[in-house]
XYZ file of C-alpha atoms in Angstrom:
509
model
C -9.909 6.033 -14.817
C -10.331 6.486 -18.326
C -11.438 3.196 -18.351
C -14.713 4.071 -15.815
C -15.140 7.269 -17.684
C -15.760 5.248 -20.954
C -18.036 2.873 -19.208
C -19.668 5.846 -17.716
C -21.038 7.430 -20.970
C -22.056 3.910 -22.188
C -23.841 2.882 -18.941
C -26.723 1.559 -21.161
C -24.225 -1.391 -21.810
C -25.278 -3.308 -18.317
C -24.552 -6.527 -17.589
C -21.293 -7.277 -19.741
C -19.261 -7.489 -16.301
C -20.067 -10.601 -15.814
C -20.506 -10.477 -12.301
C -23.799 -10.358 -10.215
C -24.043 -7.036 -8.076
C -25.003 -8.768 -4.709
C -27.624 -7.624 -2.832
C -26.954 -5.945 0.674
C -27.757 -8.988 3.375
C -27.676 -9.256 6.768
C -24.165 -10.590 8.837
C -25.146 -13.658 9.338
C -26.861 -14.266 5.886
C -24.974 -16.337 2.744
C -24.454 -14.597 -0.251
C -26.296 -16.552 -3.755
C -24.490 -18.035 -6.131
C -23.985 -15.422 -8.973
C -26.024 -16.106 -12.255
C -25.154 -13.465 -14.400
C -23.794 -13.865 -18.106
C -19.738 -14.342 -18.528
C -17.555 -11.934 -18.737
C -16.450 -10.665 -21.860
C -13.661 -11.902 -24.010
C -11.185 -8.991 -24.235
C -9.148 -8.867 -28.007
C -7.840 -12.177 -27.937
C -7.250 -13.160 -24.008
C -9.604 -15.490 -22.100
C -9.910 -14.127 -18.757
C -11.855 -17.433 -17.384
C -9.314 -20.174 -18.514
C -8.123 -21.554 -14.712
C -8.915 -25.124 -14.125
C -11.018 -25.617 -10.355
C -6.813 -27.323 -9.453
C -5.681 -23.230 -11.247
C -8.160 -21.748 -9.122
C -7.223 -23.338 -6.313
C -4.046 -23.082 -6.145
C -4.511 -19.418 -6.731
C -6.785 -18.879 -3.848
C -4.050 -21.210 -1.492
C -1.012 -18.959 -2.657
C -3.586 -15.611 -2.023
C -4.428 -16.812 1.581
C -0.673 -18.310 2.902
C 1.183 -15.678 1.150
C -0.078 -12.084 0.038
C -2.137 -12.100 3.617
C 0.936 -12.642 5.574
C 1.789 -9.257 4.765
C -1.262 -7.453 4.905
C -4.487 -9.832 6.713
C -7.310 -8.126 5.462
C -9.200 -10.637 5.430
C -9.885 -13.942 6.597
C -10.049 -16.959 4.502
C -10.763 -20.130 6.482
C -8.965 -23.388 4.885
C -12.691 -24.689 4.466
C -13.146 -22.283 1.972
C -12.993 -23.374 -1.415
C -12.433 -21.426 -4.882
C -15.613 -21.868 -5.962
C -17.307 -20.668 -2.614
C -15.684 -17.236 -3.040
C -16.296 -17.362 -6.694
C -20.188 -17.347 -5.440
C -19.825 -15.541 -2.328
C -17.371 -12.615 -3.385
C -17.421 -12.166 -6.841
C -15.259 -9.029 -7.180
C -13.024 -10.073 -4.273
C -12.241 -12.971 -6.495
C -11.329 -11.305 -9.450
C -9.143 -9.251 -8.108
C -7.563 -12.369 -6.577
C -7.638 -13.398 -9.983
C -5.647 -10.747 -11.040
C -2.812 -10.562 -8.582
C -2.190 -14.321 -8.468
C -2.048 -14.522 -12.619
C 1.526 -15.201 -13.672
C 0.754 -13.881 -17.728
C 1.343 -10.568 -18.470
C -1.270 -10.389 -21.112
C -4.061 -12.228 -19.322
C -3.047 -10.418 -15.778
C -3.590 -7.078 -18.039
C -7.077 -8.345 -19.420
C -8.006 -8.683 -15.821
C -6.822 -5.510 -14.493
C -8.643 -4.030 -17.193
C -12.052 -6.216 -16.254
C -11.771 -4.745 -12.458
C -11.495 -1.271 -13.352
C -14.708 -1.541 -15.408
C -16.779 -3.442 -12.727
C -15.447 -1.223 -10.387
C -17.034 1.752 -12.504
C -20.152 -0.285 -13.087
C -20.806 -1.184 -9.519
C -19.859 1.215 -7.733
C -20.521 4.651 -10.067
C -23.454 2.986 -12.171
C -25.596 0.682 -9.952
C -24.009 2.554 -7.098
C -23.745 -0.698 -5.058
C -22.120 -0.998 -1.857
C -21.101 -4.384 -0.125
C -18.585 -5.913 2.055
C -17.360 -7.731 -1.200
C -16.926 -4.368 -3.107
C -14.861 -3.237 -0.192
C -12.809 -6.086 0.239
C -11.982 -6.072 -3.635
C -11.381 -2.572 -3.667
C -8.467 -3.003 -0.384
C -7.006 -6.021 -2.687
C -6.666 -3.515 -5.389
C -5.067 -1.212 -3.833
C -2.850 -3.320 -1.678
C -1.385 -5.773 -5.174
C -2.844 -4.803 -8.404
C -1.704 -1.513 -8.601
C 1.367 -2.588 -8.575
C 0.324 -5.207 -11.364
C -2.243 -2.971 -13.764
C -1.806 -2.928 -17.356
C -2.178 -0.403 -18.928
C -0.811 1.254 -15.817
C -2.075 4.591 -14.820
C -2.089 6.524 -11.814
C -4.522 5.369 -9.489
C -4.360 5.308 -6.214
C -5.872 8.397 -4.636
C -9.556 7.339 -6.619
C -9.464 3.805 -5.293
C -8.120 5.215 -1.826
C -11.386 7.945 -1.908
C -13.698 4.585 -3.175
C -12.465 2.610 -0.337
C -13.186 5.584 2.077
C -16.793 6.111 0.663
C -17.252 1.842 1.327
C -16.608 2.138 4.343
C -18.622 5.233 5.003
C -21.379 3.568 3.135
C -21.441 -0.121 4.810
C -21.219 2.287 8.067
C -18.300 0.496 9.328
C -16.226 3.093 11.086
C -19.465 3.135 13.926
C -20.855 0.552 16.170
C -23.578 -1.217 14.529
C -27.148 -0.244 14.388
C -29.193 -2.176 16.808
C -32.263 -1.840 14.268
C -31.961 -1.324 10.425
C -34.940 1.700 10.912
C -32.089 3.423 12.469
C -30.524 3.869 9.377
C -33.114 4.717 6.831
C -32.841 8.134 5.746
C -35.068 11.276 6.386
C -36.416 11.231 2.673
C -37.054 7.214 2.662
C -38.885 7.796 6.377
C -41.365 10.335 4.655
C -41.990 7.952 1.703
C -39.887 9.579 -0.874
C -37.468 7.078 -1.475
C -39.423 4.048 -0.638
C -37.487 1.414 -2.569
C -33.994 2.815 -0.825
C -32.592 -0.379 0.948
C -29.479 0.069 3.794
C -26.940 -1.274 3.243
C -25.451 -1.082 6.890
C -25.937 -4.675 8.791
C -27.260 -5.074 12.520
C -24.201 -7.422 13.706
C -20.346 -6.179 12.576
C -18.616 -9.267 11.783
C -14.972 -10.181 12.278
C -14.175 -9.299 8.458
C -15.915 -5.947 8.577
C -13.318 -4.992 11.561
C -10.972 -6.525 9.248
C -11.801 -4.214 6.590
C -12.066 -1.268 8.371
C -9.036 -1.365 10.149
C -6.999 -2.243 6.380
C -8.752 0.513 4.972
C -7.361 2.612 7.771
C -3.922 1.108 7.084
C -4.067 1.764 3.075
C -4.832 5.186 2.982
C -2.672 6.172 5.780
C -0.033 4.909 3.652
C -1.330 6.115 0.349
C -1.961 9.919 2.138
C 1.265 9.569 3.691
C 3.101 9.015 0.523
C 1.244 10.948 -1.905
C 1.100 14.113 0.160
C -2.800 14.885 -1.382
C -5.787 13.181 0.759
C -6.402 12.400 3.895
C -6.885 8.974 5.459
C -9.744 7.167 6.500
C -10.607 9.071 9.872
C -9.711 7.099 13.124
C -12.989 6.468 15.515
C -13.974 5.421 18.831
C -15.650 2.057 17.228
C -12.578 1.075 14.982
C -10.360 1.614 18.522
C -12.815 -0.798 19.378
C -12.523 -3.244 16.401
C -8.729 -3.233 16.846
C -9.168 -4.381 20.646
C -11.826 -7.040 19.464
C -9.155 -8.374 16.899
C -6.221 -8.187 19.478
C -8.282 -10.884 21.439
C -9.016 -13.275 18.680
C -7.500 -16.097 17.708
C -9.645 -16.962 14.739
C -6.794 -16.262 12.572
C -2.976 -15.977 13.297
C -3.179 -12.353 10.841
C -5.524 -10.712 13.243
C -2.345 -10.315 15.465
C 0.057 -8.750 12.864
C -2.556 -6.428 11.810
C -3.393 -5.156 14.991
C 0.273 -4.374 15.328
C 0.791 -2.812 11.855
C -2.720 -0.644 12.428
C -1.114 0.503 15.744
C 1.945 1.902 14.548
C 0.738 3.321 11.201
C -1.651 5.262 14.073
C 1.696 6.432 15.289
C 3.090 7.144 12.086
C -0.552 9.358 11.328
C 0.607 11.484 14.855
C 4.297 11.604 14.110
C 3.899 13.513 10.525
C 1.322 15.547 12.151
C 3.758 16.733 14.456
C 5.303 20.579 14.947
C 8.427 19.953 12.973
C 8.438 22.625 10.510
C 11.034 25.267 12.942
C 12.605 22.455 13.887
C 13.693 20.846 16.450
C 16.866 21.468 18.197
C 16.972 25.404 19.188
C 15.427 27.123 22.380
C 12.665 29.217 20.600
C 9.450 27.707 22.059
C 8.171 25.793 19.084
C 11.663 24.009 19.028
C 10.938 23.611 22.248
C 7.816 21.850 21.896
C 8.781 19.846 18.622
C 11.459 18.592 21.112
C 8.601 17.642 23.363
C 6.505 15.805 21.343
C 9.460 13.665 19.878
C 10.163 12.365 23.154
C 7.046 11.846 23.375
C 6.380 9.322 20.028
C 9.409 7.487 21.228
C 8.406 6.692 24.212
C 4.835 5.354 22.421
C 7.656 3.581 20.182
C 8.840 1.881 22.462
C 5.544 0.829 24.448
C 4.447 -0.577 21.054
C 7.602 -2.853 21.006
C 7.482 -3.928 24.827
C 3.422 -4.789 24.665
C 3.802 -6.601 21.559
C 3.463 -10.210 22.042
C 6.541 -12.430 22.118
C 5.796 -14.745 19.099
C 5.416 -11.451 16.656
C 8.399 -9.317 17.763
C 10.651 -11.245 14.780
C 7.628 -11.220 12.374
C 8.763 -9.510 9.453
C 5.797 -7.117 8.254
C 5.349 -5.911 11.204
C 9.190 -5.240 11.551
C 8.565 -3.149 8.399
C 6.166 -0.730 9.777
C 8.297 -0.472 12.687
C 10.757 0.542 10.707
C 9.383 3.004 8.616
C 7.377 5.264 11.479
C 10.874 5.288 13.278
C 12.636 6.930 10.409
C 9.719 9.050 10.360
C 10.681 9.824 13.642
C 14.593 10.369 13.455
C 14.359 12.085 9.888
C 12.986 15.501 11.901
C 16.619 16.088 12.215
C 17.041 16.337 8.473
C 14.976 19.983 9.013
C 17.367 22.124 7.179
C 19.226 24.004 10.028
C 18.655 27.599 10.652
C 22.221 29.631 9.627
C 23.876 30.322 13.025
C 23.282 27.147 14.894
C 25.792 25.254 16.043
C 26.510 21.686 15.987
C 24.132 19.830 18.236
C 24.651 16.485 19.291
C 21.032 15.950 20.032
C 20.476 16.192 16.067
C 23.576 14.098 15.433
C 22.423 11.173 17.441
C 19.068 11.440 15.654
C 20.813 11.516 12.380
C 22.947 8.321 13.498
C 19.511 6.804 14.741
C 17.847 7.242 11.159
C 20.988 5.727 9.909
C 20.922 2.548 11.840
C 17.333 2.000 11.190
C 17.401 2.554 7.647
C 20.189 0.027 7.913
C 18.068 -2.305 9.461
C 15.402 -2.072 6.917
C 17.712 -3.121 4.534
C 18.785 -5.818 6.295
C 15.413 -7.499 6.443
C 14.227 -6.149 2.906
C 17.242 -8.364 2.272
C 16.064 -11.519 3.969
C 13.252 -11.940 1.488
C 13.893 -14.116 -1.335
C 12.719 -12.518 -4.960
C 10.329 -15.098 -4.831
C 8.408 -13.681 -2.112
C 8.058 -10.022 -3.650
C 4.763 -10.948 -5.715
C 3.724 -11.101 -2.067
C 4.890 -7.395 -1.060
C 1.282 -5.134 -0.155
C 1.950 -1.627 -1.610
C 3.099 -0.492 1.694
C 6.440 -2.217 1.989
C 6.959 -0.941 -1.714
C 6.836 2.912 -0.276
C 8.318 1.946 2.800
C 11.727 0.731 0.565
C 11.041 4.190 -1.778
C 10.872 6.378 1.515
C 13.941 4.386 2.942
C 16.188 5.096 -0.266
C 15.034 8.819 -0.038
C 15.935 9.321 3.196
C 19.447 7.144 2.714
C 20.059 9.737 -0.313
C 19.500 12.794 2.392
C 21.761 11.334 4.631
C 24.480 10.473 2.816
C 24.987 13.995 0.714
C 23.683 15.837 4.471
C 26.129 18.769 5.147
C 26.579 19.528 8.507
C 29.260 19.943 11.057
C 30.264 16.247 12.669
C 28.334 14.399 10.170
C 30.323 11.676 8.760
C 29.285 11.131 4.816
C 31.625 8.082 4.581
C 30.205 6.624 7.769
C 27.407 6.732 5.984
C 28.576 4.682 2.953
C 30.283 2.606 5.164
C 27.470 1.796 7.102
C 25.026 1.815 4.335
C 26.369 2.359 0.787
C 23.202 3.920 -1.146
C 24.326 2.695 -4.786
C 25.131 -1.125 -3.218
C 21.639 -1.270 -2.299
C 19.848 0.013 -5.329
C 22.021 -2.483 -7.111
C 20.755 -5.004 -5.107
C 17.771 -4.463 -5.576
C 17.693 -3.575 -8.974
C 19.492 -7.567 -9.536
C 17.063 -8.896 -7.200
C 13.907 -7.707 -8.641
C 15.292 -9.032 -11.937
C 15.575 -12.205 -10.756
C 11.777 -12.509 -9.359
C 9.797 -13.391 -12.912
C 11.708 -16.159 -12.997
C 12.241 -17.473 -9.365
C 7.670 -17.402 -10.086
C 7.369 -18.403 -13.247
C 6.183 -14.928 -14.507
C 5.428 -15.001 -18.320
C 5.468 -11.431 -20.378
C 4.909 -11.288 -24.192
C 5.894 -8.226 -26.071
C 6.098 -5.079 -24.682
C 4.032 -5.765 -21.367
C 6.582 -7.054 -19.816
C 6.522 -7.881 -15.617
C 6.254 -5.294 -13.083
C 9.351 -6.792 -11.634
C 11.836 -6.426 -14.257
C 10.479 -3.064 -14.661
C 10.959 -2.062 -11.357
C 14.819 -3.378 -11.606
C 15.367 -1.566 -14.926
C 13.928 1.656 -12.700
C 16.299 1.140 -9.948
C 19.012 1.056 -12.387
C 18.220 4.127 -13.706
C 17.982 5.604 -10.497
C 21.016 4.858 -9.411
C 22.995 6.458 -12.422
C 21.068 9.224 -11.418
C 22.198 8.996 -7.366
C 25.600 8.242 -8.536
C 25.975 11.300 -10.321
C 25.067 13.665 -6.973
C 26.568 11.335 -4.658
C 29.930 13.162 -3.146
C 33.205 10.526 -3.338
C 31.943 7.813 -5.803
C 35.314 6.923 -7.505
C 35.158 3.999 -10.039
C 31.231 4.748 -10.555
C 30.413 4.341 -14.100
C 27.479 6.200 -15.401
C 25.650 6.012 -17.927
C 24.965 9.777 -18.724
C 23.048 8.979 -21.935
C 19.194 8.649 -20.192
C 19.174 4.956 -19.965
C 20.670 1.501 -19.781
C 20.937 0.588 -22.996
C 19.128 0.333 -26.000
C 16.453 -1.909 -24.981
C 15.694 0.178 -21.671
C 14.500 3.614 -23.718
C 11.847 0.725 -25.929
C 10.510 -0.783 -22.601
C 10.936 1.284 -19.976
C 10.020 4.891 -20.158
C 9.991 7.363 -16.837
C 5.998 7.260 -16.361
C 6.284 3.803 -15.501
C 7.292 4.806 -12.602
C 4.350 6.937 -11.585
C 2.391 4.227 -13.191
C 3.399 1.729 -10.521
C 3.176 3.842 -7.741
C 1.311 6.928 -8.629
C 4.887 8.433 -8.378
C 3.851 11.699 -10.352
C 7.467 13.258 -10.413
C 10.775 11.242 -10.298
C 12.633 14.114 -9.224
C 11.700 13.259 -5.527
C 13.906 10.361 -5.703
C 16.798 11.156 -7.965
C 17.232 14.586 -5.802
C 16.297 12.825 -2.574
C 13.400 16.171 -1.969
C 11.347 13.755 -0.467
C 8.479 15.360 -2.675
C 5.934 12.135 -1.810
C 5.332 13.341 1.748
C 7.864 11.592 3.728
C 10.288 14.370 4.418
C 9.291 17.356 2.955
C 11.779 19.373 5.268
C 15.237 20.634 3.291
C-alpha cells in the first residue's frame, strides 16, 4: 500500500501505467485494443521482454494449470496472448506476474500492479470486469509472489468487494441501464456519470462473483478481521447457472468449492463458544447444529457428480470445512466434565481428516505448487495448526502417540519444508541476490517452525533443535520472521509455533 499511497499524492503523474483504463461497455460489446504509452522501465528490469512464443506459453500454463485450482475465469483455447493483452489489460499483467519465473522481473511486475491498481481504481476510479478479474488473480497467486512483500490482503479483499458492488454483480441484471443512474445524475447534476453495470450478466461475471465470494471467505476466515463478500439470492442463482454449463470443465469444480466454502461461512458462524458436549442448553444446541453441518457434509459429497469426487481442489475444500467441523471439540473443556466419547470420536475424526489432507497435499509434485491459489496455502497452515492442537491436547482417553503415529507433526513440516525446496528448480525459478523465490522461503519457514513445534511437542526423543533463532547462518541474512506475514498477511507467528489458532480457524483453547 505504500506503493498506492505514493502514487496517490503524485496523481498528476497520469498515464505512466501503461495501460488504457477501458471504458465500461455493454456484455456483448469487444473491448479496443489499448493505445496508451508503455509502461515504465523500473531501475534496470524490462517488464515487456516476452516474445508472442513467452507470452504464449505463459497464458497456456495460466489457463491448464493455475485455473485448475481456482476457475475464475474462462479462457477459451481460441484465445490468444495478444487478444487478452487488448481485451484485459490488467488481467494480463497480473498473469504476467504470476507466470514470470525471475525473481527480479516477477518483483518489477508486482510492483507495476500495485500502482495501476492505485491509479485505476483510487485515481480514475474505474470499475470493469477486467479490474475485477485482475484484482481475484492477485489475490488468488501474486500475493504469494509480491516483492517487496507486504501485507496485503484485507485491501485487495475490500477492492474486490467494492468491484463487485460497483459492476453490480451480486444482483440480477438491470433490464434498462436508466435503472441504474443515480438520483443526482437523474436531476442533471452529474450528467457525464456513466454506469458501469451491463444489461446482460455474462458467464464470466458469475464467474467472478462467485470467486470473489470464494476469496474473501477464505481471506475473512483466516485473517479473523473482515467480512466476506455477502451471499445473495442472484449469486445462488449464478452458481445454479454454472452447475448447468458445460462451457468449461472449471465451472464444475467451482461450483463445488463455492458450495462448501458456503458451508464453511455457516460452520464458523456456529454456537461453539460453551461448547459442545454438556447438557446446558447452548451445548445443547451447538450439539444440534453440528449434526446438522454434517449431514449438509455429506449431501455435498453424495450430489456431487461422479467424475469430480477424486478431483483434487475440490478434495481440499472438503477437507478443510470438515476439520472446521470436528475441531469444535478442541473447545477447552469446562473443569468437572468427564470424559465424553462424543468429543473423542470428534477428536479422532479431525485426526483422520487432517491425515487425509496430508495425504493428497502429498500427491502433488513441487512442480505443481506455482499452481496452488492462496486457499490451499491456508488450508495446509490451518491443517498444521490444528495437527499441533491435537497432538499436545490433554484430555482423558486421548492418545498423544496415536496421534504421532497416525500423523507425526514434525515428519510433515519436514516434508514440506524439503519439498518446497525442491520447487524453484523442478520450474526453472531464477532468484538473484537477496530476492530469492517464495518457495525456498516458504521451506526455510517451515524449518523454522518446526524447531519451534519440536521444542513444545511432548515425547520427541532424538529431535535436534536448533535453539539459536535459525537454521544457520544464511537463514538470519535471507529469511527474517515478517516474511512470513509478508506471504500470507500472517501478522503474528505465534499462532503457529503455539498452535492458538490466532488466524481465525480455531480460536477456542
Amino acid at each position: 500500500m505504500d506503493g498506492l499511497m505514493m502514487l496517490l499524492t503524485s496523481s498528476g503523474a497520469g498515464g505512466r501505467t501503461g495501460l488504457q483504463t477501458p471504458t465500461p461497455l455493454p456484455a456483448d460489446t469487444q473491448p479496443e485494443a489499448e493505445t496508451s504509452s508503455p509502461a515504465p522501465e523500473r531501475a534496470d528490469i524490462d517488464i515487456d521482454i516476452d516474445t508472442p512464443a513467452e507470452e504464449e506459453e505463459a497464458l497456456h500454463a495460466f489457463r491448464t494449470h493455475r485455473l485448475q485450482f481456482l476457475p475464475l475465469i474462462h479462457l477459451p483455447a481460441t484465445t490468444t496472448a495478444q487478444d487478452l493483452k487488448h481485451q484485459s489489460p490488467f488481467l494480463w499483467r497480473c498473469i504476467t506476474a504470476v507466470e514470470s519465473k525471475h525473481a527480479a522481473r516477477q518483483a518489477a511486475l508486482c510492483v507495476t500492479i500495485r500502482e495501476l491498481a492505485g491509479k485505476r481504481l483510487l485515481v480514475d476510479c474505474d470499475k470493469s470486469l477486467d479490474l475485477l478479474q485482475g484484482v481475484l488473480v492477485y489475490l488468488a497467486w501474486v500475493t504469494f509472489h509480491s516483492q517487496p512483500q507486504k501485507s496485503s490482503l484485507c485491501i485487495y479483499a475490500q477492492m474486490a468487494i467494492g468491484l463487485v458492488f460497483e459492476l453490480g454483480l451480486n444482483k440480477p441484471a438491470p433490464p434498462d441501464l436508466s435503472m441504474t443512474v443515480s438520483n443526482s445524475n437523474a436531476v442533471g447534476h452529474m450528467p457525464g456519470l456513466k454506469a458501469s453495470i451491463s444489461t446482460r450478466r455474462t458467464m464470466n461475471e458469475r464467474r467472478a462473483v462467485l470467486s470473489c465470494f470464494v476469496l474473501t471467505s477464505i481471506i475473512a476466515q483466516f485473517l479473523g478481521r473482515m467480512d466476506p463478500l455477502r451471499w445473495t439470492p442472484h449469486m445462488n442463482e449464478c452458481l445454479d447457472i454454472l452447475a448447468q454449463s458445460d462451457e468449461s470443465p472449471g465451472d464444475g469444480v467451482l461450483v463445488q468449492i463455492t458450495r462448501t466454502r458456503l458451508l464453511a461461512d455457516q460452520i464458523l458462524q456456529g454456537p461453539w463458544c460453551e461448547g459442545v458436549y454438556g447438557l446446558h442448553p447452548t451445548q445443547a444446541l451447538a450439539a444440534f447444529h453440528l449434526k446438522a453441518f454434517e449431514s449438509r457434509l455429506e449431501t455435498i459429497k453424495v450430489e456431487m457428480p461422479i467424475p469430480l469426487t477424486d478431483n483434487k481442489p475440490i478434495l481440499f475444500h472438503l477437507y478443510d470445512t470438515e476439520i472446521s467441523l470436528y475441531e469444535v471439540a478442541l473447545v477447552k473443556p469446562p473443569p468437572d466434565e468427564e470424559m465424553s466419547s462424543q468429543r473423542l470420536g470428534h477428536l479422532y475424526a479431525c485426526l483422520h481428516v487432517v491425515k487425509q489432507f496430508f495425504d493428497l497435499f502429498f500427491t502433488i509434485a513441487p512442480a505443481e505448487y506455482t499452481s496452488l491459489a492462496l486457499p490451499y496455502l491456508t488450508q495446509v497452515s490451518h491443517c498444521l495448526v490444528t495437527l499441533f492442537r491435537l497432538s499436545t491436547l490433554d484430555y482423558p482417553g486421548w492418545d498423544k502417540a496415536a496421534v504421532k503415529g497416525t500423523v507425526d507433526l514434525l515428519v510433515v513440516a519436514e516434508q514440506i519444508a524439503t519439498r518446497m525446496s525442491q520447487v524453484a528448480a523442478a520450474v526453472g525459478m531464477r532468484s538473484d541476490g537477496a530476492l530469492g523465490d517464495p518457495f525456498s522461503k516458504l521451506g526455510m519457514m517451515m524449518q523454522k517452525l518446526r524447531s519451534e513445534w519440536a521444542v513444545r511437542l511432548p515425547e520427541c526423543p532424538g529431535v535436534v533443535v536448533d535453539r539459536s533463532g535459525g537454521g544457520g547462518e544464511g537463514f538470519a541474512s535471507s529469511m527474517e520472521m515478517g516474511d512470513l506475514d509478508s506471504f500470507l498477511s500472517w501478522s503474528e507467528m505465534a499462532w503457529l509455533t503455539e498452535g492458538n489458532g490466532a488466524g481465525g480457524f480455531a480460536t477456542w483453547s
